[in-house]
Amino acid sequence: MTQIVRDPGFYEPADEDDCTVFWYFCQSHDRVYWQEACGEGPHLVVLHCKEHGSENMWPQPRMLMFPEGFDPLLSDAQLDWVRAEDDAVQA
């Protein structure tokens, strides 16, 4: 199982951020995450930005399919983004 970790203490990215260097880090195995090759068992994956440290990822495909039911819940900014994307697709 792979779980994306979100935390209120993580940096919340914004559209005006121009972060260019980031990677996925597996907290379970304490190493860089690369397609589940970091170790056996469950993976707790964090997006790590060179500039901001751990950040909350913008919505992933599963979050887009079920934004109200995603655990942890999406932030208000992320939910607004999801709804705007959905409205654009339906138009």
Coordinates of N, CA, C and O in Angstrom, one line a residue:
M1 N 0.8 -1.2 0.0 CA 0.0 0.0 0.0 C 0.9 1.2 0.0 O 1.9 1.3 0.7
T2 N 0.5 2.2 -0.8 CA 1.2 3.5 -0.8 C 0.2 4.6 -0.4 O -0.9 4.7 -0.9
Q3 N 0.6 5.4 0.6 CA -0.3 6.4 1.1 C 0.5 7.8 1.0 O 1.6 7.9 1.3
I4 N -0.2 8.8 0.4 CA 0.3 10.1 0.3 C 0.1 10.8 1.6 O -1.0 10.9 2.1
V5 N 1.1 11.4 2.2 CA 1.0 12.0 3.5 C 0.8 13.5 3.3 O 1.5 14.2 2.6
R6 N -0.3 14.0 4.0 CA -0.6 15.4 4.1 C -0.6 15.8 5.6 O -0.9 15.0 6.4
D7 N -0.1 17.0 5.9 CA 0.0 17.4 7.3 C -0.2 18.9 7.3 O 0.3 19.6 6.5
P8 N -1.0 19.4 8.3 CA -1.2 20.8 8.5 C 0.1 21.6 8.6 O 0.2 22.8 8.3
G9 N 1.2 20.9 9.1 CA 2.5 21.6 9.3 C 3.3 21.7 8.0 O 4.3 22.4 8.0
F10 N 2.9 21.0 7.0 CA 3.6 21.0 5.7 C 3.3 22.3 5.0 O 2.3 22.9 5.2
Y11 N 4.3 22.7 4.1 CA 4.1 23.9 3.3 C 2.9 23.7 2.4 O 2.8 22.6 1.8
E12 N 2.0 24.7 2.2 CA 0.9 24.6 1.3 C 1.3 25.3 0.0 O 1.3 26.5 0.0
P13 N 1.5 24.6 -1.1 CA 2.0 25.3 -2.3 C 0.9 26.2 -2.9 O -0.3 25.9 -2.7
A14 N 1.3 27.2 -3.6 CA 0.4 28.1 -4.3 C 0.8 28.2 -5.7 O 1.9 27.9 -6.1
D15 N -0.2 28.8 -6.5 CA 0.1 28.9 -8.0 C 1.3 29.8 -8.3 O 2.0 29.6 -9.3
E16 N 1.6 30.8 -7.4 CA 2.7 31.7 -7.7 C 4.0 31.1 -7.3 O 5.1 31.7 -7.6
D17 N 4.1 29.9 -6.6 CA 5.4 29.3 -6.4 C 6.0 28.8 -7.7 O 5.3 28.3 -8.5
D18 N 7.3 29.0 -7.7 CA 8.0 28.5 -8.9 C 9.0 27.4 -8.5 O 10.1 27.4 -9.0
C19 N 8.6 26.5 -7.7 CA 9.5 25.4 -7.2 C 9.9 24.6 -8.4 O 9.0 24.2 -9.2
T20 N 11.1 24.2 -8.5 CA 11.6 23.4 -9.7 C 12.3 22.1 -9.2 O 12.4 21.2 -10.0
V21 N 12.7 22.1 -8.0 CA 13.5 20.9 -7.5 C 12.7 20.3 -6.4 O 12.6 20.8 -5.3
F22 N 12.1 19.1 -6.6 CA 11.4 18.4 -5.6 C 11.5 16.9 -5.9 O 11.8 16.5 -7.0
W23 N 11.2 16.1 -4.9 CA 11.2 14.6 -5.0 C 10.2 14.0 -4.0 O 9.7 14.7 -3.1
Y24 N 10.0 12.7 -4.2 CA 9.1 12.0 -3.3 C 10.0 11.3 -2.3 O 11.0 10.7 -2.6
F25 N 9.6 11.3 -1.0 CA 10.4 10.7 0.1 C 9.5 9.8 0.8 O 8.3 10.1 1.2
C26 N 9.9 8.5 1.1 CA 9.1 7.6 1.8 C 9.5 7.7 3.3 O 10.6 7.3 3.7
Q27 N 8.5 8.1 4.1 CA 8.8 8.2 5.6 C 8.9 6.8 6.2 O 9.7 6.7 7.2
S28 N 8.3 5.8 5.7 CA 8.4 4.5 6.2 C 9.8 3.9 6.1 O 10.2 3.2 7.1
H29 N 10.4 4.1 5.0 CA 11.8 3.6 4.8 C 12.9 4.6 4.9 O 14.1 4.2 4.7
D30 N 12.5 5.8 5.2 CA 13.5 6.9 5.4 C 14.5 7.0 4.3 O 15.7 7.1 4.4
R31 N 13.9 7.0 3.1 CA 14.7 7.2 1.9 C 13.8 7.7 0.7 O 12.6 7.7 0.8
V32 N 14.5 8.2 -0.4 CA 13.8 8.6 -1.5 C 12.9 7.5 -2.1 O 13.3 6.4 -2.1
Y33 N 11.7 7.9 -2.5 CA 10.7 7.0 -3.0 C 10.8 7.0 -4.5 O 10.6 8.0 -5.1
W34 N 10.9 5.8 -5.1 CA 11.0 5.7 -6.5 C 10.2 4.4 -7.0 O 10.7 3.3 -6.9
Q35 N 8.9 4.6 -7.3 CA 8.1 3.5 -7.8 C 8.2 2.3 -6.9 O 8.4 1.2 -7.3
E36 N 8.0 2.5 -5.6 CA 7.9 1.4 -4.6 C 9.2 0.6 -4.4 O 9.3 -0.4 -3.9
A37 N 10.3 1.2 -5.0 CA 11.6 0.5 -4.9 C 12.4 0.8 -3.7 O 13.6 0.4 -3.6
C38 N 11.8 1.5 -2.7 CA 12.6 2.0 -1.6 C 12.6 0.9 -0.4 O 13.3 1.1 0.5
G39 N 11.8 -0.1 -0.5 CA 11.7 -1.1 0.5 C 10.4 -1.9 0.5 O 9.5 -1.6 -0.3
E40 N 10.4 -2.9 1.3 CA 9.2 -3.8 1.4 C 8.1 -3.1 2.3 O 8.4 -2.3 3.1
G41 N 6.9 -3.6 2.1 CA 5.8 -3.1 3.0 C 5.2 -1.8 2.6 O 5.4 -1.3 1.5
P42 N 4.4 -1.2 3.5 CA 3.6 0.0 3.1 C 4.6 1.2 3.0 O 5.7 1.2 3.6
H43 N 4.1 2.2 2.2 CA 4.9 3.4 1.9 C 4.1 4.6 2.3 O 2.9 4.7 2.0
L44 N 4.7 5.5 3.1 CA 4.1 6.8 3.4 C 4.9 7.8 2.7 O 6.1 8.1 3.0
V45 N 4.4 8.4 1.6 CA 5.1 9.2 0.7 C 4.8 10.7 0.9 O 3.6 11.1 1.1
V46 N 5.9 11.5 1.0 CA 5.8 12.9 1.2 C 6.4 13.6 0.0 O 7.5 13.1 -0.5
L47 N 5.9 14.7 -0.5 CA 6.5 15.5 -1.5 C 7.5 16.4 -0.8 O 7.1 17.1 0.1
H48 N 8.7 16.4 -1.2 CA 9.7 17.2 -0.6 C 10.3 18.2 -1.6 O 10.8 17.9 -2.6
C49 N 10.2 19.5 -1.2 CA 10.7 20.6 -2.1 C 12.0 21.1 -1.6 O 12.2 21.2 -0.3
K50 N 12.9 21.3 -2.4 CA 14.3 21.8 -2.0 C 14.1 23.1 -1.3 O 14.9 23.4 -0.3
E51 N 13.2 24.0 -1.7 CA 13.1 25.3 -1.1 C 12.2 25.3 0.2 O 12.6 26.0 1.1
H52 N 11.1 24.6 0.2 CA 10.1 24.6 1.3 C 10.1 23.4 2.2 O 9.4 23.4 3.2
G53 N 10.9 22.4 1.9 CA 10.8 21.1 2.7 C 9.6 20.4 2.3 O 9.1 20.4 1.2
S54 N 9.0 19.7 3.3 CA 7.8 18.9 3.0 C 6.6 19.8 2.6 O 6.4 20.8 3.3
E55 N 5.9 19.4 1.6 CA 4.8 20.2 1.1 C 3.6 19.2 0.9 O 3.8 18.1 0.6
N56 N 2.4 19.8 1.0 CA 1.2 19.1 0.7 C 1.1 19.1 -0.8 O 1.2 20.1 -1.5
M57 N 0.9 17.9 -1.4 CA 0.8 17.7 -2.8 C -0.6 18.3 -3.3 O -1.6 18.2 -2.6
W58 N -0.6 18.8 -4.5 CA -1.9 19.2 -5.1 C -2.6 17.9 -5.4 O -2.0 16.8 -5.5
P59 N -3.9 18.0 -5.6 CA -4.7 16.8 -5.8 C -4.1 15.8 -6.8 O -3.7 16.2 -7.9
Q60 N -4.2 14.6 -6.4 CA -3.8 13.4 -7.3 C -5.0 12.9 -7.9 O -6.1 13.2 -7.5
P61 N -4.9 12.0 -8.9 CA -6.1 11.5 -9.6 C -7.1 10.9 -8.7 O -8.3 11.2 -8.9
R62 N -6.8 10.1 -7.7 CA -7.8 9.6 -6.8 C -8.5 10.7 -6.0 O -9.7 10.6 -5.8
M63 N -7.8 11.7 -5.7 CA -8.4 12.8 -5.0 C -9.4 13.5 -5.9 O -10.5 14.0 -5.4
L64 N -9.1 13.6 -7.1 CA -10.0 14.3 -8.1 C -11.3 13.5 -8.3 O -12.3 14.1 -8.5
M65 N -11.2 12.2 -8.2 CA -12.4 11.4 -8.4 C -13.3 11.5 -7.1 O -14.5 11.4 -7.3
F66 N -12.8 11.6 -5.9 CA -13.6 11.6 -4.7 C -13.1 12.8 -3.8 O -12.6 12.5 -2.7
P67 N -13.2 14.0 -4.2 CA -12.6 15.1 -3.3 C -13.2 15.2 -1.9 O -12.5 15.5 -1.0
E68 N -14.5 15.0 -1.8 CA -15.1 15.1 -0.5 C -14.8 13.9 0.4 O -14.8 14.0 1.6
G69 N -14.5 12.8 -0.2 CA -14.2 11.6 0.6 C -12.8 11.3 0.9 O -12.4 10.3 1.4
F70 N -11.9 12.2 0.4 CA -10.4 11.9 0.5 C -10.0 12.1 2.0 O -10.4 13.0 2.6
D71 N -9.2 11.2 2.5 CA -8.7 11.3 3.8 C -7.2 11.3 3.8 O -6.6 10.3 3.3
P72 N -6.5 12.3 4.2 CA -7.0 13.5 4.8 C -7.7 14.4 3.9 O -7.5 14.3 2.7
L73 N -8.6 15.2 4.4 CA -9.4 16.1 3.6 C -8.6 17.1 2.8 O -7.5 17.5 3.3
L74 N -9.1 17.5 1.6 CA -8.4 18.5 0.9 C -8.6 19.8 1.5 O -9.6 20.1 2.2
S75 N -7.6 20.7 1.4 CA -7.7 22.1 1.9 C -8.7 22.8 1.1 O -9.1 22.4 0.0
D76 N -9.2 23.9 1.6 CA -10.2 24.7 0.8 C -9.7 25.1 -0.6 O -10.3 25.1 -1.6
A77 N -8.4 25.5 -0.6 CA -7.7 25.9 -1.9 C -7.7 24.8 -2.8 O -8.0 24.9 -4.0
Q78 N -7.4 23.6 -2.3 CA -7.3 22.4 -3.2 C -8.7 22.0 -3.7 O -8.9 21.7 -4.9
L79 N -9.7 22.1 -2.8 CA -11.0 21.7 -3.2 C -11.6 22.7 -4.3 O -12.2 22.3 -5.3
D80 N -11.3 24.0 -4.1 CA -11.6 25.0 -5.1 C -11.0 24.7 -6.5 O -11.6 24.8 -7.5
W81 N -9.7 24.3 -6.4 CA -9.0 23.9 -7.6 C -9.6 22.7 -8.3 O -9.8 22.7 -9.5
V82 N -10.0 21.7 -7.5 CA -10.6 20.5 -8.1 C -11.9 20.9 -8.7 O -12.2 20.4 -9.9
R83 N -12.7 21.7 -8.1 CA -14.0 22.1 -8.7 C -13.9 22.9 -9.9 O -14.6 22.8 -10.9
A84 N -12.9 23.8 -10.0 CA -12.6 24.6 -11.1 C -12.2 23.7 -12.3 O -12.6 23.9 -13.4
E85 N -11.3 22.7 -12.0 CA -10.9 21.8 -13.1 C -12.1 21.0 -13.6 O -12.2 20.8 -14.8
D86 N -12.9 20.6 -12.7 CA -14.1 19.8 -13.1 C -15.1 20.6 -13.9 O -15.6 20.2 -14.9
D87 N -15.3 21.9 -13.5 CA -16.1 22.8 -14.3 C -15.5 23.0 -15.7 O -16.3 23.1 -16.7
A88 N -14.2 23.1 -15.8 CA -13.6 23.3 -17.1 C -13.7 22.1 -18.0 O -14.0 22.2 -19.2
V89 N -13.7 20.9 -17.4 CA -13.8 19.7 -18.2 C -15.2 19.5 -18.7 O -15.5 19.1 -19.9
Q90 N -16.2 19.9 -17.9 CA -17.6 19.8 -18.3 C -18.1 20.8 -19.3 O -19.1 20.7 -20.0
A91 N -17.3 22.0 -19.4 CA -17.7 23.1 -20.3 C -17.5 22.7 -21.7 O -16.8 21.9 -22.2

